[in-house]
Coordinates of C-alpha atoms and ligand atoms in Angstrom, one line a residue:
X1 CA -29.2 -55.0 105.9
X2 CA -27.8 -56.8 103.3
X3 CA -29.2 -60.6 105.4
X4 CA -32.3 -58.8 105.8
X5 CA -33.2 -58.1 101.9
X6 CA -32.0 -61.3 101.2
X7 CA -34.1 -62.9 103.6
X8 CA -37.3 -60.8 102.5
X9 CA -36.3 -62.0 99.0
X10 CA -36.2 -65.8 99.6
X11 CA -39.5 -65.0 101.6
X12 CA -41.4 -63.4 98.5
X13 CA -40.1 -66.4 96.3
X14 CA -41.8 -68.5 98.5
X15 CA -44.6 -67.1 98.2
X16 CA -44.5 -66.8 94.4
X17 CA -43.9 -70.7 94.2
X18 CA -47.1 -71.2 96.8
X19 CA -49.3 -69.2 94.6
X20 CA -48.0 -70.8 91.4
X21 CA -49.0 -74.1 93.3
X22 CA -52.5 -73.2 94.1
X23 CA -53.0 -71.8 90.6
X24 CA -51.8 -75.3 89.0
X25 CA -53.8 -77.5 91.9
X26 CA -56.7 -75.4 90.4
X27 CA -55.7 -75.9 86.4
X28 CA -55.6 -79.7 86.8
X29 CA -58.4 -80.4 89.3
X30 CA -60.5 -77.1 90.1
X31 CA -63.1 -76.3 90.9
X32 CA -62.2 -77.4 94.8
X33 CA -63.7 -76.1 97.7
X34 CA -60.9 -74.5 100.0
X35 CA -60.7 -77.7 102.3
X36 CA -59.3 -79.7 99.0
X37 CA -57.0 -76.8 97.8
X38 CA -55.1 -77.2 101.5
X39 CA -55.0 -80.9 101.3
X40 CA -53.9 -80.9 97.1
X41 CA -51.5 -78.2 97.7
X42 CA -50.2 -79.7 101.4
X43 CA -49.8 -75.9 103.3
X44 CA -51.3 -75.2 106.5
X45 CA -55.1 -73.6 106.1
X46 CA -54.2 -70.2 107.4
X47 CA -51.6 -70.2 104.9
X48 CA -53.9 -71.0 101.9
X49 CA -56.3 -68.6 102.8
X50 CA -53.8 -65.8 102.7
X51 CA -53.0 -67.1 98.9
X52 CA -56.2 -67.6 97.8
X53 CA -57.1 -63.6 99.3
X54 CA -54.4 -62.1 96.9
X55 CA -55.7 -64.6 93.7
X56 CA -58.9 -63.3 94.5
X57 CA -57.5 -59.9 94.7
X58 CA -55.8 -60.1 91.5
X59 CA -58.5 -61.6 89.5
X60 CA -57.1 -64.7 89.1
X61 CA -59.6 -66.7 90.8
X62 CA -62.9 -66.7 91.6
X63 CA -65.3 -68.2 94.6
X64 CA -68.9 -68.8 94.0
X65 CA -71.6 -71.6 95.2
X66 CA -72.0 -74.8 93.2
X67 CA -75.5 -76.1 93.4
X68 CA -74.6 -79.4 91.9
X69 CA -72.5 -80.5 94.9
X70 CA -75.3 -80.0 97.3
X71 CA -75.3 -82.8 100.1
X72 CA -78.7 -84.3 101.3
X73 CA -80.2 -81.2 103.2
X74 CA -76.4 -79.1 103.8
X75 CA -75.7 -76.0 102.3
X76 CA -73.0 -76.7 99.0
X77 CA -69.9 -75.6 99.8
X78 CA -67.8 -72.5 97.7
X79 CA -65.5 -73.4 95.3
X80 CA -62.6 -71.8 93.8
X81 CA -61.9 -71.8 90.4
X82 CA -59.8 -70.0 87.6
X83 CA -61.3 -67.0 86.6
X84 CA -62.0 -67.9 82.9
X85 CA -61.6 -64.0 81.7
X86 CA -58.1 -63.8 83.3
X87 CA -56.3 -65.2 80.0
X88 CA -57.1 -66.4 76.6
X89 CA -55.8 -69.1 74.2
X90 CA -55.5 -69.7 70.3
X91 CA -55.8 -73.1 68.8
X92 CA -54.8 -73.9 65.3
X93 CA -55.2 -77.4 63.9
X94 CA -53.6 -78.2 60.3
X95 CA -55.1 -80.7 58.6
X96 CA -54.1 -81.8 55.2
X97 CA -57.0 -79.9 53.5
X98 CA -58.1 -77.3 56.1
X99 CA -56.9 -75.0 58.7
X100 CA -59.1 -74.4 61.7
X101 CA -58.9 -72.5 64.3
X102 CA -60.4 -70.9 68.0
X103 CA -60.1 -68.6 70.6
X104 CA -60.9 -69.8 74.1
X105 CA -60.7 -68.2 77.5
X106 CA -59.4 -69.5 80.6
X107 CA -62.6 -71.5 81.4
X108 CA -62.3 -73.1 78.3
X109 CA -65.2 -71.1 76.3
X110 CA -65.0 -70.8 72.9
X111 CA -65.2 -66.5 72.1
X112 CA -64.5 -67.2 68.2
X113 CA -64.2 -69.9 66.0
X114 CA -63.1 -70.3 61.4
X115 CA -62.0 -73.2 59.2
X116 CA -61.0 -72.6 56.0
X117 CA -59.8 -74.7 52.9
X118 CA -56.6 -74.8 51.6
X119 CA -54.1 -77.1 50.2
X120 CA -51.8 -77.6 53.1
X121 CA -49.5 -80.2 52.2
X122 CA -47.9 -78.6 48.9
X123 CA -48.4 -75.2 50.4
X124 CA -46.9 -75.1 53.9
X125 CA -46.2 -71.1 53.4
X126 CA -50.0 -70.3 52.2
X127 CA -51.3 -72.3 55.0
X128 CA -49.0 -70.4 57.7
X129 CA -49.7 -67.3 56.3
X130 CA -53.6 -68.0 56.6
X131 CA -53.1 -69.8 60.2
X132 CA -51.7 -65.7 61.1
X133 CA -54.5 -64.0 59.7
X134 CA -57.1 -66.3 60.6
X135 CA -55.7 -66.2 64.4
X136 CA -55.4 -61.7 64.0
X137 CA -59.2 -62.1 63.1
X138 CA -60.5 -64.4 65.6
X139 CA -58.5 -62.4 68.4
X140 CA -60.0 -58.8 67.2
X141 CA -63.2 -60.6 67.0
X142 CA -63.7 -61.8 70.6
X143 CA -62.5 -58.3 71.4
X144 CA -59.4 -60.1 73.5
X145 CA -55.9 -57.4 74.6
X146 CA -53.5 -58.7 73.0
X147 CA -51.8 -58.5 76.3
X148 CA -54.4 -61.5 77.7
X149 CA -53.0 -63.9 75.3
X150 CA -51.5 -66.6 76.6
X151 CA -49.9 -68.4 73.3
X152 CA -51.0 -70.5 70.5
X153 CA -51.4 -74.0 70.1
X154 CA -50.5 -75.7 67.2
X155 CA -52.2 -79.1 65.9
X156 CA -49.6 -80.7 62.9
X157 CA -50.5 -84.3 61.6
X158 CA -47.3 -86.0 62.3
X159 CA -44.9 -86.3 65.2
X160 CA -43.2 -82.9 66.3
X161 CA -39.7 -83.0 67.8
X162 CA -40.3 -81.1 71.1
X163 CA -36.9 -79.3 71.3
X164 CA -37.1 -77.7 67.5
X165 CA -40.4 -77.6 67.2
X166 CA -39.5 -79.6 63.4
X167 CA -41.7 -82.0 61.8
X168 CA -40.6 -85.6 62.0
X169 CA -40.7 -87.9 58.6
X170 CA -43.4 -89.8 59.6
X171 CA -45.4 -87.2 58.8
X172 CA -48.1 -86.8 56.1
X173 CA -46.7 -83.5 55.0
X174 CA -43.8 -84.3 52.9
X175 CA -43.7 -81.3 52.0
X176 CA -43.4 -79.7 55.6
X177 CA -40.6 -82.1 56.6
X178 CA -37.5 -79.7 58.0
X179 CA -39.8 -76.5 58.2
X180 CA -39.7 -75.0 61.8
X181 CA -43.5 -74.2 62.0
X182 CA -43.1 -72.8 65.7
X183 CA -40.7 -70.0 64.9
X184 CA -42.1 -68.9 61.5
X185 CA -45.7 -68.9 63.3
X186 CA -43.8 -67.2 66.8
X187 CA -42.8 -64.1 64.4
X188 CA -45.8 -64.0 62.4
X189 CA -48.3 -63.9 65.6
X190 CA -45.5 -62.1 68.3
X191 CA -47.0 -65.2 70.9
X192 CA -45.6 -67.9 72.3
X193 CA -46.6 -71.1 69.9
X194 CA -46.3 -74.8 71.3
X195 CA -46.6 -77.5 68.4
X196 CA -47.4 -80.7 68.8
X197 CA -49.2 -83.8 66.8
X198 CA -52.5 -83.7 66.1
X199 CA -53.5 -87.2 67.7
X200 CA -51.7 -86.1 71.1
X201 CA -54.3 -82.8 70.9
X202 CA -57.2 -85.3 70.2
X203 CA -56.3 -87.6 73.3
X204 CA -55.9 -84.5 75.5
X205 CA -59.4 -82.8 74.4
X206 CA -61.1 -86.2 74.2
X207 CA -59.9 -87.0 77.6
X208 CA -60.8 -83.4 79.2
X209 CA -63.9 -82.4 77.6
X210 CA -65.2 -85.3 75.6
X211 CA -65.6 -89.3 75.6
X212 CA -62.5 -89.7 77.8
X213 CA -63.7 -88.1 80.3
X214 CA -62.6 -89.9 83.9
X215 CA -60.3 -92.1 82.5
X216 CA -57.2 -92.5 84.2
X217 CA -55.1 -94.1 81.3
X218 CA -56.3 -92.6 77.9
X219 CA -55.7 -93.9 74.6
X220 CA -57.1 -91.7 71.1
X221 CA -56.7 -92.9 68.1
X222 CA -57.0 -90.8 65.2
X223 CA -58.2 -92.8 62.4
X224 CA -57.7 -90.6 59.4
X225 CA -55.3 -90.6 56.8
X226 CA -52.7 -91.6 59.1
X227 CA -53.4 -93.2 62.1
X228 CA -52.1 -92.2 65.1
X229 CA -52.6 -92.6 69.0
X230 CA -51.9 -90.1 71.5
X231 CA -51.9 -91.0 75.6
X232 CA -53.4 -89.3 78.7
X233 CA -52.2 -90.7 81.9
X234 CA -54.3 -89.1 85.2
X235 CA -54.8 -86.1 82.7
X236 CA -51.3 -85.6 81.6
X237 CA -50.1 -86.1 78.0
X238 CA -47.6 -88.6 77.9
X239 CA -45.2 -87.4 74.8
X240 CA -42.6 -90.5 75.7
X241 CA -38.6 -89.4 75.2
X242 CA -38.8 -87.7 72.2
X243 CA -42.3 -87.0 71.5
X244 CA -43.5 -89.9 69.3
X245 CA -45.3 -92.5 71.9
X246 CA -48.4 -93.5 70.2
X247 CA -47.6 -93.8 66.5
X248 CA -49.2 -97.2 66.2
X249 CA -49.6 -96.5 62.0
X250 CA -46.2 -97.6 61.6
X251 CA -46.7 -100.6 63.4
X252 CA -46.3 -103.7 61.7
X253 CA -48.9 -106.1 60.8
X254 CA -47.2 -108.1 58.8
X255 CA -43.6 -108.0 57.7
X256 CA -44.5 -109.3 54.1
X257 CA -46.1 -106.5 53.2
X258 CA -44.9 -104.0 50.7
X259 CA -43.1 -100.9 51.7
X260 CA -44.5 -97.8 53.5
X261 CA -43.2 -94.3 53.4
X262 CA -41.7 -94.7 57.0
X263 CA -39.1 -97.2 55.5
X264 CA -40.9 -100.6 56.8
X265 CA -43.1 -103.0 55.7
X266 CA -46.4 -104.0 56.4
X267 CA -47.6 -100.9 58.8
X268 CA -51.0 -100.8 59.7
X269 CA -51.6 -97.1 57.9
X270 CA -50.8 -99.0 54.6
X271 CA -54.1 -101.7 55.0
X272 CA -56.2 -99.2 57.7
X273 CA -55.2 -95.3 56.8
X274 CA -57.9 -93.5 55.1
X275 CA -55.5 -93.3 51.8
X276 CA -55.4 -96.5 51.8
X277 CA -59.2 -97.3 51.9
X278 CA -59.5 -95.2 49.2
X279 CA -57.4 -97.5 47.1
X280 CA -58.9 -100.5 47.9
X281 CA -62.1 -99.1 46.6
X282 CA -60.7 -98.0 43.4
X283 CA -59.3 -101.5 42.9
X284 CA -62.8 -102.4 42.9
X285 CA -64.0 -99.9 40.5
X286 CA -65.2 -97.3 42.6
X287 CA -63.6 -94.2 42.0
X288 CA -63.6 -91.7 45.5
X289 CA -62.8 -88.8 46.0
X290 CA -62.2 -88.3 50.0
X291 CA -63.4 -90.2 53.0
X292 CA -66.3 -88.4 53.3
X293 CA -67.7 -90.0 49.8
X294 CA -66.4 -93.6 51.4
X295 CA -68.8 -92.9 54.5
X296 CA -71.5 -91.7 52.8
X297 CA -71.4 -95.1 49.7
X298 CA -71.3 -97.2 53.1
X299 CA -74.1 -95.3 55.0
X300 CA -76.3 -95.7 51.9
X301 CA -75.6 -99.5 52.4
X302 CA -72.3 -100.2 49.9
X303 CA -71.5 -103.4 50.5
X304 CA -68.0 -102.9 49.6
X305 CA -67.7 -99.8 51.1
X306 CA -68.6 -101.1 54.2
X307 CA -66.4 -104.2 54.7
X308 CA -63.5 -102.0 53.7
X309 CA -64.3 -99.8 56.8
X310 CA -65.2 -102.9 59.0
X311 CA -61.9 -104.5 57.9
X312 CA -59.7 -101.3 58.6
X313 CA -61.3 -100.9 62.9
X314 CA -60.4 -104.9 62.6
X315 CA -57.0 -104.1 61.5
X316 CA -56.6 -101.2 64.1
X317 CA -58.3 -103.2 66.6
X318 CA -55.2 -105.4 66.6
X319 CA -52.8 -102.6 67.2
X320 CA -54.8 -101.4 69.8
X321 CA -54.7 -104.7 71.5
X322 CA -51.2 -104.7 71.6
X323 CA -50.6 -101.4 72.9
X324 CA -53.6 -101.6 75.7
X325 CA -52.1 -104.8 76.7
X326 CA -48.3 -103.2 77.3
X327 CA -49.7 -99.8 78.5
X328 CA -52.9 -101.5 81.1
X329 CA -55.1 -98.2 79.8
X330 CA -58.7 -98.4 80.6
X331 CA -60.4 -96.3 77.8
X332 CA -60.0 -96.2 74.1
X333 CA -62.0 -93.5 72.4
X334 CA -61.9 -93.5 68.2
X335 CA -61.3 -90.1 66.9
X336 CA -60.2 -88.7 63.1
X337 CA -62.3 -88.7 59.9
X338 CA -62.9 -92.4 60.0
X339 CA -63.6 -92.4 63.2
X340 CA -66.8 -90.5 62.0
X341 CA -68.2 -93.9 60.6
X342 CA -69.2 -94.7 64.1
X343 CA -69.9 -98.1 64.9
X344 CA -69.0 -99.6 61.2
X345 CA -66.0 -99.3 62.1
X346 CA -65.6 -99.1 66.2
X347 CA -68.0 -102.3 66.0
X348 CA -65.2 -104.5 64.4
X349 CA -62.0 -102.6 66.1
X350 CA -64.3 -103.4 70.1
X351 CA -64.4 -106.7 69.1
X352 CA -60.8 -107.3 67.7
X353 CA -58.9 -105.4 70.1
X354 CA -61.1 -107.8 73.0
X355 CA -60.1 -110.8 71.4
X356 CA -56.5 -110.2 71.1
X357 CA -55.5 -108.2 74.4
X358 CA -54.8 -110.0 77.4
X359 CA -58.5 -111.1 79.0
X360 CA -57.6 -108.7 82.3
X361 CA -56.8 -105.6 80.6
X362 CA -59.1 -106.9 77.3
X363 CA -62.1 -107.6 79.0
X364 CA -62.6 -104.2 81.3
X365 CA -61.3 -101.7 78.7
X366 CA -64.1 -99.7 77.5
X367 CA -63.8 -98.8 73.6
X368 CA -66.0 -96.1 72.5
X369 CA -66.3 -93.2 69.3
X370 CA -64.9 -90.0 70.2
X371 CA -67.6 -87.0 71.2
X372 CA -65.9 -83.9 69.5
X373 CA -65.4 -85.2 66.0
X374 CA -63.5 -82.7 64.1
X375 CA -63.1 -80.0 66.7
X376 CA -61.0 -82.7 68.7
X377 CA -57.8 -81.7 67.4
X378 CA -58.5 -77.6 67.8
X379 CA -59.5 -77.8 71.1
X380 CA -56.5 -79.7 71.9
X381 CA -54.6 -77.2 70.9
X382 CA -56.1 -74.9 73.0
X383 CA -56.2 -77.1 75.9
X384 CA -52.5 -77.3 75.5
X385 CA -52.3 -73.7 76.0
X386 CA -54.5 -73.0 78.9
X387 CA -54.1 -76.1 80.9
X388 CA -51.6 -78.0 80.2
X389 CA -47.8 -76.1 80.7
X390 CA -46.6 -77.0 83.8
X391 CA -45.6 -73.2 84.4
X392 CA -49.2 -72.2 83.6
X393 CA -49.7 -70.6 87.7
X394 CA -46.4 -69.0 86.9
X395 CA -47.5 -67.6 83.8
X396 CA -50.2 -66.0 84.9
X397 CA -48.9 -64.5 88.3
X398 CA -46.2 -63.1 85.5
X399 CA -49.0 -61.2 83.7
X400 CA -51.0 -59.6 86.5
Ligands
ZN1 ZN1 -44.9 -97.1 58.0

């Protein structure tokens, strides 16, 4: 009796673990037509049909006829997919001056979408308090259950120590250094929150749904008032060991140079971050307020304006070069608020980051402006949610 429960226990586990597997294979690759969902996952047809019966069953996926594979005369095959109504995500990204947020469902369709002003960095508890009601809006808005929501993902310009969910000093949020964003957010919106920096939330929206599309090693850099990378490898965020990989504005360009926030000298943010742009304008006599004046003196034809912009993709270019060059990636797509100067400054960082990586990796990397401008980061977040948790099939059996 005892053998036999036991046995009908490690039986049902299996099962759970095979479903969770088919729901992931889907996640990261779907839609699949059943042949590639028994070759992804590695079980026996029969037993994949029996699977994908109870997903259908329980709403979790759904089968349909994609015209857009069609062969030359054959009929398309069905494909499986997630059902997008069977769970919904929140993203939040915090800028410095803004906080934005949306509500997507499974499929990745945005149901609801705000951004509102407010001054984040000397106001962390404000800006929290507005990321809750914001996020209680949007949901009742889009008319979501509560009981659908799968968690919120939170976009914070700096690096975020994965196990505390802390803000590291690199930030630029002096202010927000030491706060635990994740817990004070977890009790305001009773969900599961997963922070993380903003440029990692770029590089995995960029890579899923925008310019990075097919890559297979990723690099976005945010060119804002920080710069930062973030790194998709085969679709994956790669975080490194303690979440930090990528911050390429505290590089150094030269070791003569005077002294950053971050401690060192000469970092790339000090001669290419959007602050510092800023500066180098208002040594010239032009007084600005944000980056958006800079890009608008430069697209009327500032001759100033412009080489300052030109000079700062040249300055990142280098960075970039170096970090291609160690990393072999095969895409770089230019995100963040300076990124929105298009080619003035993609133009000089293309050519710099060519000249300086090593000719193999140099010569075939494609370097390109980023497709979802400022919604980058947001939908990121909520990418993060829906897609990227390795327990996501787990998750979702859980619920239904
Ligand atoms: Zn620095």
């Amino acid at each position: 009796m005892a053998l036999d429960s036991r046995s009908e226990r490690r039986a049902n586990d299996l099962r759970a673990g095979n479903l969770a597997r088919v729901l992931d294979v889907l996640r990261l690759q779907g839609p699949l037509a059943r042949t590639e969902i028994v070759r992804a996952v590695g079980l026996s047809r029969a037993t994949v049909s029996t699977l994908l019966s109870e997903l259908l069953d329980r709403g979790l996926v759904r089968e349909g006829v994609d015209n857009r594979r069609a062969g030359s005369g054959g009929r398309p095959p069905a494909l499986v997919d997630l059902e997008p109504t069977a769970a919904v995500g929140v993203g939040v990204d915090i800028g410095r001056t803004h906080v934005r947020v949306v509500v997507a469902d499974l499929g990745l369709n945005v149901l609801a979408e705000d951004v509102q002003r407010v001054d984040v960095p000397d106001h962390p508890q404000e800006a929290l308090k507005l990321v809750g009601q914001m996020t209680d809006a949007l949901v009742k808005e889009s008319g979501v259950d509560c009981g659908e929501l799968l968690g919120v993902g939170v976009g914070l310009p700096g690096p975020v120590d994965r196990m505390s969910g802390r803000l590291g000093s690199a930030t630029i949020l002096p202010g927000w250094v030491g706060l635990a964003p994740r817990a004070e957010l977890e009790r305001r919106l009773r969900s599961p929150v997963l922070v993380e920096n903003d440029a990692n939330l770029g590089a995995l929206a960029e890579g899923l749904l925008g310019a990075g599309r097919g890559s297979k090693v990723l690099v976005y850099v945010k060119a804002a008032a920080g710069v930062g990378a973030g790194l998709v490898v085969d679709g994956r965020l790669f975080r490194g060991a303690s979440g930090t990989a990528g911050e390429i504005g505290h590089t150094t360009l030269a070791n003569s140079g005077p002294v950053c926030r971050c401690g060192n000298r000469g970092c790339l943010e000090q001669v290419a971050g959007a602050t510092a742009l800023l500066g180098q304008m208002a040594a010239a006599g032009v007084q600005l307020d944000s980056v958006e004046d800079l890009l608008r003196l430069a697209h009327d034809g500032h001759a100033g304006a412009r080489r300052v912009i030109a000079d700062a993709g040249e300055h990142i270019g280098l960075a970039v070069a170096n970090f291609v060059t160690l990393i072999d990636a095969d895409r770089v797509v230019v995100g963040g608020e300076l990124g929105a100067a298009g080619e003035l400054l993609v133009g000089p960082l293309r050519y710099a980051a060519r000249s300086a990586a090593v000719t193999t990796a140099g010569s075939s990397i494609e370097i390109v402006g980023g497709e979802l401008g400022e919604r980058a980061e947001v939908l990121g977040a909520v990418v993060l949610v829906l897609r990227e948790p390795v327990s996501l099939g787990a998750e979702l059996l859980a619920r239904r």
